[in-house]
Tab-separated table of C-alpha atoms and ligand atoms in Angstrom:
chain	number	residue	atom	x	y	z
L	1	MET	CA	166.475	98.482	12.161
L	2	ILE	CA	165.512	101.783	13.918
L	3	GLU	CA	168.112	101.380	16.742
L	4	GLY	CA	171.075	103.651	16.200
L	5	LYS	CA	169.330	105.727	13.506
L	6	THR	CA	168.070	109.222	13.166
L	7	VAL	CA	164.354	108.990	12.418
L	8	LEU	CA	162.473	112.103	11.172
L	9	THR	CA	158.740	112.789	10.692
L	10	GLY	CA	156.906	115.904	9.529
L	11	VAL	CA	153.323	116.570	9.895
L	12	LYS	CA	151.232	119.082	8.039
L	13	PRO	CA	148.809	121.021	10.116
L	14	THR	CA	145.549	120.477	8.343
L	15	GLY	CA	142.984	120.436	11.172
L	16	LYS	CA	142.514	118.256	14.188
L	17	PRO	CA	143.520	114.680	13.515
L	18	HIS	CA	140.768	111.947	13.652
L	19	LEU	CA	140.922	108.462	15.044
L	20	GLY	CA	142.285	107.038	11.844
L	21	ASN	CA	145.300	109.564	11.972
L	22	TYR	CA	145.777	108.699	15.496
L	23	LEU	CA	145.843	104.905	15.268
L	24	GLY	CA	147.472	104.840	11.840
L	25	ALA	CA	150.085	107.458	11.970
L	26	ILE	CA	150.384	109.390	15.197
L	27	LYS	CA	150.783	106.557	17.681
L	28	PRO	CA	152.981	104.376	15.479
L	29	THR	CA	155.315	107.381	14.796
L	30	ILE	CA	155.681	108.127	18.416
L	31	GLU	CA	156.348	104.429	19.233
L	32	MET	CA	158.982	104.282	16.483
L	33	GLY	CA	160.627	107.344	17.756
L	34	LYS	CA	161.256	105.769	21.047
L	35	ALA	CA	163.466	103.160	19.499
L	36	ALA	CA	165.506	105.590	17.497
L	37	LYS	CA	168.987	106.927	18.394
L	38	ARG	CA	167.712	110.350	17.408
L	39	HIS	CA	164.009	111.203	16.883
L	40	ILE	CA	162.864	114.347	15.115
L	41	MET	CA	159.379	115.423	14.824
L	42	PHE	CA	158.224	118.661	13.431
L	43	ILE	CA	155.075	120.636	12.196
L	44	ALA	CA	155.398	121.449	8.493
L	45	ASP	CA	153.844	124.882	8.684
L	46	TYR	CA	155.574	126.174	5.554
L	47	HIS	CA	154.209	123.235	3.604
L	48	ALA	CA	150.743	124.105	4.885
L	49	ILE	CA	150.576	127.683	3.399
L	50	ASN	CA	150.415	126.377	-0.119
L	51	ALA	CA	146.885	125.321	0.544
L	52	GLN	CA	145.828	127.384	3.622
L	53	LYS	CA	146.072	131.129	3.461
L	54	ASP	CA	143.778	132.048	6.329
L	55	ALA	CA	146.181	132.942	9.198
L	56	GLU	CA	143.619	132.361	11.938
L	57	ILE	CA	142.773	128.858	10.734
L	58	LEU	CA	146.396	127.984	10.146
L	59	ASN	CA	147.351	129.133	13.698
L	60	LYS	CA	144.624	127.138	15.171
L	61	GLU	CA	145.621	124.013	13.194
L	62	ILE	CA	149.197	124.413	14.295
L	63	LYS	CA	148.154	124.688	17.834
L	64	GLU	CA	145.866	121.651	17.675
L	65	ILE	CA	148.560	119.429	16.018
L	66	ALA	CA	151.240	120.474	18.574
L	67	CYS	CA	148.798	119.623	21.503
L	68	VAL	CA	147.742	116.273	20.023
L	69	TYR	CA	151.392	115.104	19.590
L	70	LEU	CA	152.172	116.059	23.172
L	71	ALA	CA	148.997	114.557	24.576
L	72	ALA	CA	149.519	111.256	22.517
L	73	GLY	CA	152.868	110.847	24.328
L	74	LEU	CA	155.559	112.509	22.273
L	75	ASP	CA	158.307	113.311	24.916
L	76	PRO	CA	160.051	116.471	24.037
L	77	LYS	CA	162.908	115.587	26.276
L	78	LYS	CA	163.735	112.543	24.051
L	79	SER	CA	162.438	113.776	20.651
L	80	ILE	CA	163.411	117.092	19.116
L	81	PHE	CA	159.990	118.767	18.434
L	82	TYR	CA	159.729	122.028	16.576
L	83	ARG	CA	157.983	124.168	14.002
L	84	GLN	CA	159.581	124.106	10.587
L	85	SER	CA	159.138	127.950	10.223
L	86	ASP	CA	161.428	128.392	13.375
L	87	ILE	CA	164.436	126.910	11.603
L	88	PRO	CA	165.551	129.541	8.811
L	89	GLU	CA	168.570	127.186	7.858
L	90	ILE	CA	166.049	124.827	6.236
L	91	PHE	CA	165.097	127.505	3.757
L	92	GLU	CA	168.706	128.337	2.921
L	93	ILE	CA	169.286	124.696	2.379
L	94	THR	CA	166.224	124.466	0.206
L	95	THR	CA	167.752	127.140	-2.061
L	96	ILE	CA	170.963	125.224	-2.432
L	97	LEU	CA	169.020	121.999	-3.109
L	98	THR	CA	167.068	123.577	-6.025
L	99	ALA	CA	170.270	124.178	-7.926
L	100	PHE	CA	170.739	120.293	-7.861
L	101	THR	CA	167.118	119.270	-8.520
L	102	PRO	CA	166.219	118.568	-12.115
L	103	LYS	CA	162.968	120.320	-12.954
L	104	GLY	CA	161.655	117.005	-14.491
L	105	PHE	CA	161.577	115.642	-10.850
L	106	MET	CA	158.917	118.221	-10.021
L	107	ASN	CA	156.903	117.575	-13.142
L	108	LYS	CA	156.665	113.892	-12.064
L	109	ALA	CA	155.799	114.491	-8.463
L	110	HIS	CA	152.421	112.971	-7.588
L	111	ALA	CA	150.748	115.917	-5.765
L	112	TYR	CA	151.589	118.267	-8.679
L	113	LYS	CA	150.475	115.568	-11.310
L	114	ALA	CA	147.248	115.091	-9.453
L	115	ALA	CA	146.466	118.870	-9.480
L	116	VAL	CA	147.236	118.976	-13.246
L	117	ASP	CA	145.000	115.920	-13.884
L	118	LYS	CA	142.169	117.535	-11.938
L	119	ASN	CA	142.514	120.665	-14.064
L	120	VAL	CA	142.525	118.802	-17.219
L	121	ALA	CA	139.474	116.846	-16.247
L	122	ALA	CA	137.723	120.119	-15.537
L	123	GLY	CA	138.710	121.561	-18.842
L	124	LYS	CA	140.974	124.215	-17.278
L	125	PRO	CA	144.469	125.205	-18.195
L	126	ASN	CA	147.117	122.620	-16.806
L	127	ASP	CA	148.632	124.840	-14.119
L	128	ASP	CA	145.447	126.653	-13.161
L	129	GLY	CA	145.531	127.564	-9.450
L	130	ILE	CA	148.750	125.749	-8.934
L	131	ASN	CA	151.327	127.837	-6.898
L	132	MET	CA	155.062	127.372	-6.914
L	133	GLY	CA	154.979	126.177	-3.356
L	134	LEU	CA	152.930	123.058	-4.455
L	135	TYR	CA	155.109	122.712	-7.448
L	136	THR	CA	158.394	122.752	-5.314
L	137	TYR	CA	156.983	121.040	-2.391
L	138	PRO	CA	159.256	118.003	-2.624
L	139	VAL	CA	162.424	120.243	-2.574
L	140	LEU	CA	161.346	121.826	0.748
L	141	MET	CA	160.653	118.339	1.952
L	142	ALA	CA	163.921	117.130	0.967
L	143	ALA	CA	165.542	120.000	2.890
L	144	ASP	CA	163.393	119.038	5.973
L	145	ILE	CA	165.038	115.551	5.714
L	146	LEU	CA	168.484	116.174	4.656
L	147	THR	CA	169.198	119.042	7.087
L	148	PHE	CA	169.037	116.478	9.942
L	149	ASP	CA	171.203	113.815	8.358
L	150	THR	CA	168.097	111.633	8.550
L	151	ASP	CA	168.471	107.852	7.997
L	152	ILE	CA	164.797	106.872	8.106
L	153	VAL	CA	161.532	108.660	7.410
L	154	PRO	CA	158.468	106.660	8.392
L	155	VAL	CA	155.791	107.462	5.816
L	156	GLY	CA	152.383	106.601	4.425
L	157	LYS	CA	152.395	105.286	0.853
L	158	ASP	CA	151.576	108.771	-0.543
L	159	GLN	CA	154.856	110.173	0.716
L	160	ILE	CA	157.254	107.464	-0.544
L	161	GLN	CA	158.044	109.424	-3.770
L	162	HIS	CA	159.007	112.431	-1.741
L	163	VAL	CA	161.566	110.514	0.253
L	164	GLU	CA	162.913	109.026	-2.987
L	165	ILE	CA	163.281	112.522	-4.489
L	166	ALA	CA	165.208	113.600	-1.352
L	167	ARG	CA	167.438	110.574	-1.612
L	168	ASP	CA	168.079	111.373	-5.299
L	169	ILE	CA	168.977	114.999	-4.582
L	170	ALA	CA	171.360	114.064	-1.850
L	171	GLY	CA	172.778	111.519	-4.275
L	172	ALA	CA	173.236	114.133	-6.980
L	173	ILE	CA	175.198	116.344	-4.677
L	174	ASN	CA	177.424	113.671	-3.298
L	175	ALA	CA	178.086	112.450	-6.778
L	176	TYR	CA	178.862	115.996	-8.118
L	177	TYR	CA	181.465	116.653	-5.362
L	178	GLY	CA	182.542	113.165	-5.057
L	179	LYS	CA	182.119	112.923	-1.268
L	180	ASP	CA	179.512	112.133	1.264
L	181	VAL	CA	178.128	115.669	1.876
L	182	LEU	CA	174.592	114.537	2.767
L	183	VAL	CA	173.067	111.390	4.113
L	184	GLN	CA	170.814	109.572	1.769
L	185	PRO	CA	167.565	108.734	3.520
L	186	ASN	CA	165.409	105.643	3.370
L	187	TYR	CA	161.651	105.382	4.060
L	188	VAL	CA	159.827	102.791	6.028
L	189	ALA	CA	156.200	102.407	5.069
L	190	ASP	CA	154.876	100.011	7.782
L	191	GLU	CA	152.704	97.407	6.220
L	192	ASN	CA	151.476	96.115	9.483
L	193	ILE	CA	149.637	99.336	10.355
L	194	ALA	CA	146.040	98.841	9.785
L	195	VAL	CA	143.957	101.060	7.591
L	196	ILE	CA	141.278	102.340	9.844
L	197	PRO	CA	137.805	102.168	8.298
L	198	GLY	CA	135.541	105.081	8.541
L	199	LEU	CA	131.868	105.403	9.318
L	200	ASP	CA	130.901	104.194	5.869
L	201	GLY	CA	133.468	101.412	5.585
L	202	ARG	CA	135.840	103.336	3.251
L	203	LYS	CA	139.289	104.402	4.645
L	204	MET	CA	138.702	107.028	7.411
L	205	SER	CA	139.544	110.367	5.815
L	206	LYS	CA	138.446	113.926	6.336
L	207	SER	CA	137.832	114.269	2.615
L	208	TYR	CA	135.243	111.414	2.798
L	209	GLY	CA	133.592	113.023	5.727
L	210	ASN	CA	133.440	109.704	7.523
L	211	VAL	CA	135.738	110.262	10.504
L	212	ILE	CA	135.487	109.451	14.167
L	213	PRO	CA	136.981	112.594	15.796
L	214	MET	CA	139.790	112.675	18.397
L	215	TYR	CA	139.907	113.995	21.878
L	216	GLU	CA	136.239	115.189	21.786
L	217	ASP	CA	133.751	114.950	24.610
L	218	ASP	CA	131.988	111.644	25.116
L	219	LYS	CA	128.799	113.056	23.606
L	220	THR	CA	130.384	113.881	20.280
L	221	LEU	CA	132.227	110.632	20.228
L	222	LYS	CA	128.916	108.631	20.826
L	223	LYS	CA	127.320	110.452	18.005
L	224	ALA	CA	130.048	109.500	15.685
L	225	VAL	CA	130.246	105.792	16.701
L	226	PHE	CA	126.435	105.444	16.490
L	227	ALA	CA	126.618	106.737	12.944
L	228	ILE	CA	128.728	103.780	11.817
L	229	LYS	CA	126.897	101.972	9.051
L	230	THR	CA	125.087	98.654	9.918
L	231	ASP	CA	122.408	96.635	8.352
L	232	SER	CA	119.098	95.835	10.122
L	233	LYS	CA	119.854	92.270	11.370
L	234	PRO	CA	118.130	91.770	14.854
L	235	ILE	CA	120.227	91.056	17.788
L	236	GLU	CA	119.513	87.228	17.816
L	237	GLU	CA	120.491	86.766	14.187
L	238	PRO	CA	123.979	85.337	13.967
L	239	LYS	CA	126.333	87.764	12.227
L	240	ASN	CA	129.736	87.272	10.610
L	241	PRO	CA	132.044	89.613	12.532
L	242	GLU	CA	134.161	90.230	9.391
L	243	GLU	CA	131.039	91.812	7.791
L	244	VAL	CA	130.328	94.122	10.696
L	245	LEU	CA	132.018	97.476	10.327
L	246	VAL	CA	131.845	98.314	14.107
L	247	TYR	CA	133.880	95.142	14.634
L	248	GLU	CA	136.504	96.134	12.004
L	249	VAL	CA	136.983	99.437	13.854
L	250	TYR	CA	137.059	97.682	17.186
L	251	LYS	CA	139.821	95.354	16.142
L	252	THR	CA	142.091	98.312	15.608
L	253	ILE	CA	141.654	99.659	19.143
L	254	ALA	CA	140.538	97.068	21.615
L	255	PRO	CA	142.749	94.469	23.323
L	256	ALA	CA	142.680	90.908	21.780
L	257	ASP	CA	140.459	89.215	24.421
L	258	LYS	CA	137.804	91.957	23.973
L	259	VAL	CA	137.900	91.620	20.280
L	260	ALA	CA	137.366	87.833	20.590
L	261	GLU	CA	134.463	88.452	22.874
L	262	MET	CA	132.759	90.683	20.381
L	263	ALA	CA	133.355	88.257	17.614
L	264	ASP	CA	131.688	85.416	19.636
L	265	GLY	CA	128.810	87.587	20.708
L	266	LEU	CA	128.101	88.579	17.083
L	267	ARG	CA	128.491	85.006	15.784
L	268	ASN	CA	126.163	83.530	18.341
L	269	GLY	CA	123.421	86.197	18.292
L	270	LYS	CA	124.111	87.639	21.756
L	271	LEU	CA	125.206	90.996	20.610
L	272	GLY	CA	123.278	93.405	18.542
L	273	TYR	CA	124.538	96.597	16.750
L	274	GLY	CA	123.695	98.806	19.798
L	275	HIS	CA	125.775	96.571	21.995
L	276	VAL	CA	128.865	96.563	19.871
L	277	LYS	CA	128.649	100.251	19.303
L	278	ASN	CA	128.648	100.851	22.959
L	279	MET	CA	131.671	98.461	23.319
L	280	LEU	CA	133.515	100.412	20.686
L	281	LEU	CA	132.676	103.748	22.315
L	282	ASP	CA	133.886	102.461	25.729
L	283	ALA	CA	137.135	101.293	24.090
L	284	ILE	CA	137.819	104.652	22.350
L	285	ILE	CA	137.064	106.475	25.706
L	286	GLU	CA	139.248	104.094	27.679
L	287	LYS	CA	142.091	104.594	25.188
L	288	THR	CA	141.915	108.299	24.895
L	289	ALA	CA	140.113	109.872	27.885
L	290	GLN	CA	143.335	110.580	29.817
L	291	GLU	CA	145.141	111.997	26.782
L	292	ARG	CA	142.166	114.157	26.102
L	293	GLU	CA	142.623	115.793	29.491
L	294	VAL	CA	146.236	116.441	28.570
L	295	TYR	CA	145.117	117.846	25.161
L	296	ASN	CA	142.641	120.254	26.739
L	297	TYR	CA	145.167	121.374	29.270
L	298	TYR	CA	147.817	122.203	26.474
L	299	MET	CA	145.193	123.979	24.374
L	300	ALA	CA	144.322	126.117	27.379
L	301	HIS	CA	147.933	126.657	28.346
L	302	PHE	CA	149.605	127.115	25.053
L	303	ASP	CA	152.372	129.214	26.401
L	304	GLU	CA	153.900	125.941	27.773
L	305	VAL	CA	153.645	124.414	24.401
L	306	GLU	CA	155.420	127.427	22.904
L	307	GLN	CA	158.126	126.837	25.458
L	308	VAL	CA	158.412	123.271	24.385
L	309	LEU	CA	158.610	124.191	20.738
L	310	ALA	CA	161.202	126.969	21.369
L	311	GLU	CA	163.541	124.541	23.147
L	312	GLY	CA	162.996	122.070	20.259
L	313	ALA	CA	163.897	124.722	17.724
L	314	GLU	CA	167.085	125.468	19.571
L	315	LYS	CA	168.236	121.892	19.444
L	316	ALA	CA	167.156	121.620	15.756
L	317	ARG	CA	168.899	124.817	14.809
L	318	ALA	CA	172.196	123.559	16.407
L	319	ILE	CA	172.084	120.593	13.931
L	320	ALA	CA	170.805	122.679	11.008
L	321	LYS	CA	173.626	125.347	11.274
L	322	GLN	CA	176.180	122.538	10.992
L	323	THR	CA	174.589	120.974	7.968
L	324	LEU	CA	174.277	124.498	6.212
L	325	LYS	CA	177.863	125.228	7.105
L	326	ARG	CA	178.899	121.926	5.557
L	327	LEU	CA	176.920	122.519	2.422
L	328	LYS	CA	178.090	126.136	1.976
L	329	ASN	CA	181.614	125.019	2.417
L	330	THR	CA	181.199	122.511	-0.396
L	331	VAL	CA	179.285	124.661	-2.706
L	332	PHE	CA	181.075	128.001	-2.211
L	333	GLY	CA	184.395	126.832	-0.917
L	334	PHE	CA	184.083	128.884	2.344
V	1	LIG	N1	154.587	115.871	3.060
V	1	LIG	C1	154.280	115.275	4.409
V	1	LIG	C2	152.657	115.095	4.538
V	1	LIG	O1	151.987	115.750	3.723
V	1	LIG	C3	154.637	116.239	5.518
V	1	LIG	C4	156.182	116.510	5.569
V	1	LIG	C5	156.822	117.678	5.208
V	1	LIG	C6	157.179	115.561	5.796
V	1	LIG	N2	158.138	117.510	5.357
V	1	LIG	C7	158.313	116.230	5.755
V	1	LIG	C8	156.995	114.261	6.168
V	1	LIG	C9	159.524	115.532	5.976
V	1	LIG	C10	158.282	113.535	6.349
V	1	LIG	C11	159.512	114.207	6.313
V	1	LIG	O2	152.315	114.234	5.262
């Protein structure tokens, strides 16, 4: 399904990713990219400024996300890896797309609607604190996608609507001019990707404050793992693994034979919560320690990452210029 296709993913820099992001999004995206004909991966820094106005924080978050992807195995020789803000053509294309985007699409966009609902619930005016960047977020995202003739966008459920909007905008332009000016993208939302539970059993998420961090030192990881919720059953009491949160997290990261070993040990009262937490800690360290070194290296040598991103931007711009030319030619007749 991916073979022969152009696959594109954008990631908003919003702080250093946690284990849930890593297992649920970063790793699967990199793997999917390997199978694609063309894989495009970028940092959506213009999308981030709607919510983050502190340049120092934003800069740090952009750095972290770039280093995480490289450490996690994104190969910039095979994937085109760039910062959105380095591709000015995307913003020209955004302006063209706005002329074909019904305002009603934006009114219906989930992120905007959620912000309005929050205001209404708080007794504030509907659009209180909502900037135009948030309102037109889906048009910029459509430009991100359509600029690269993207066939497939791997997404989490929350982003499906955005890809549908991009598809509809492309469709509107193609219909208006009666020719295939833009490629209409599809999304894939991988049902097989596990939802990673956090320390309290809810989905691991920064907003719940229940995360296991990524690429931190062993001590920090240990602190997080030992904070995973358990009851007070003693070691020898048989436990149903499916009811043990540590086991649920372990399943998402450890090899099958180790997972079976933990399940047996819990069932027959040979393993207590301290044991299984140490097993989980070892599994996380084993899976990430090497990448952590690479991450730390890149963070300390960011000039090398800048170089990688500059090369990515050059490749991306070559494609973006062609799309812009094609669009302008269609729209203005020159
Ligand atoms: N909106 C996406 C998110 O919040 C990030 C993003 C921006 C994106 N542009 C994109 C994702 C284009 C896929 C394709 O996660």
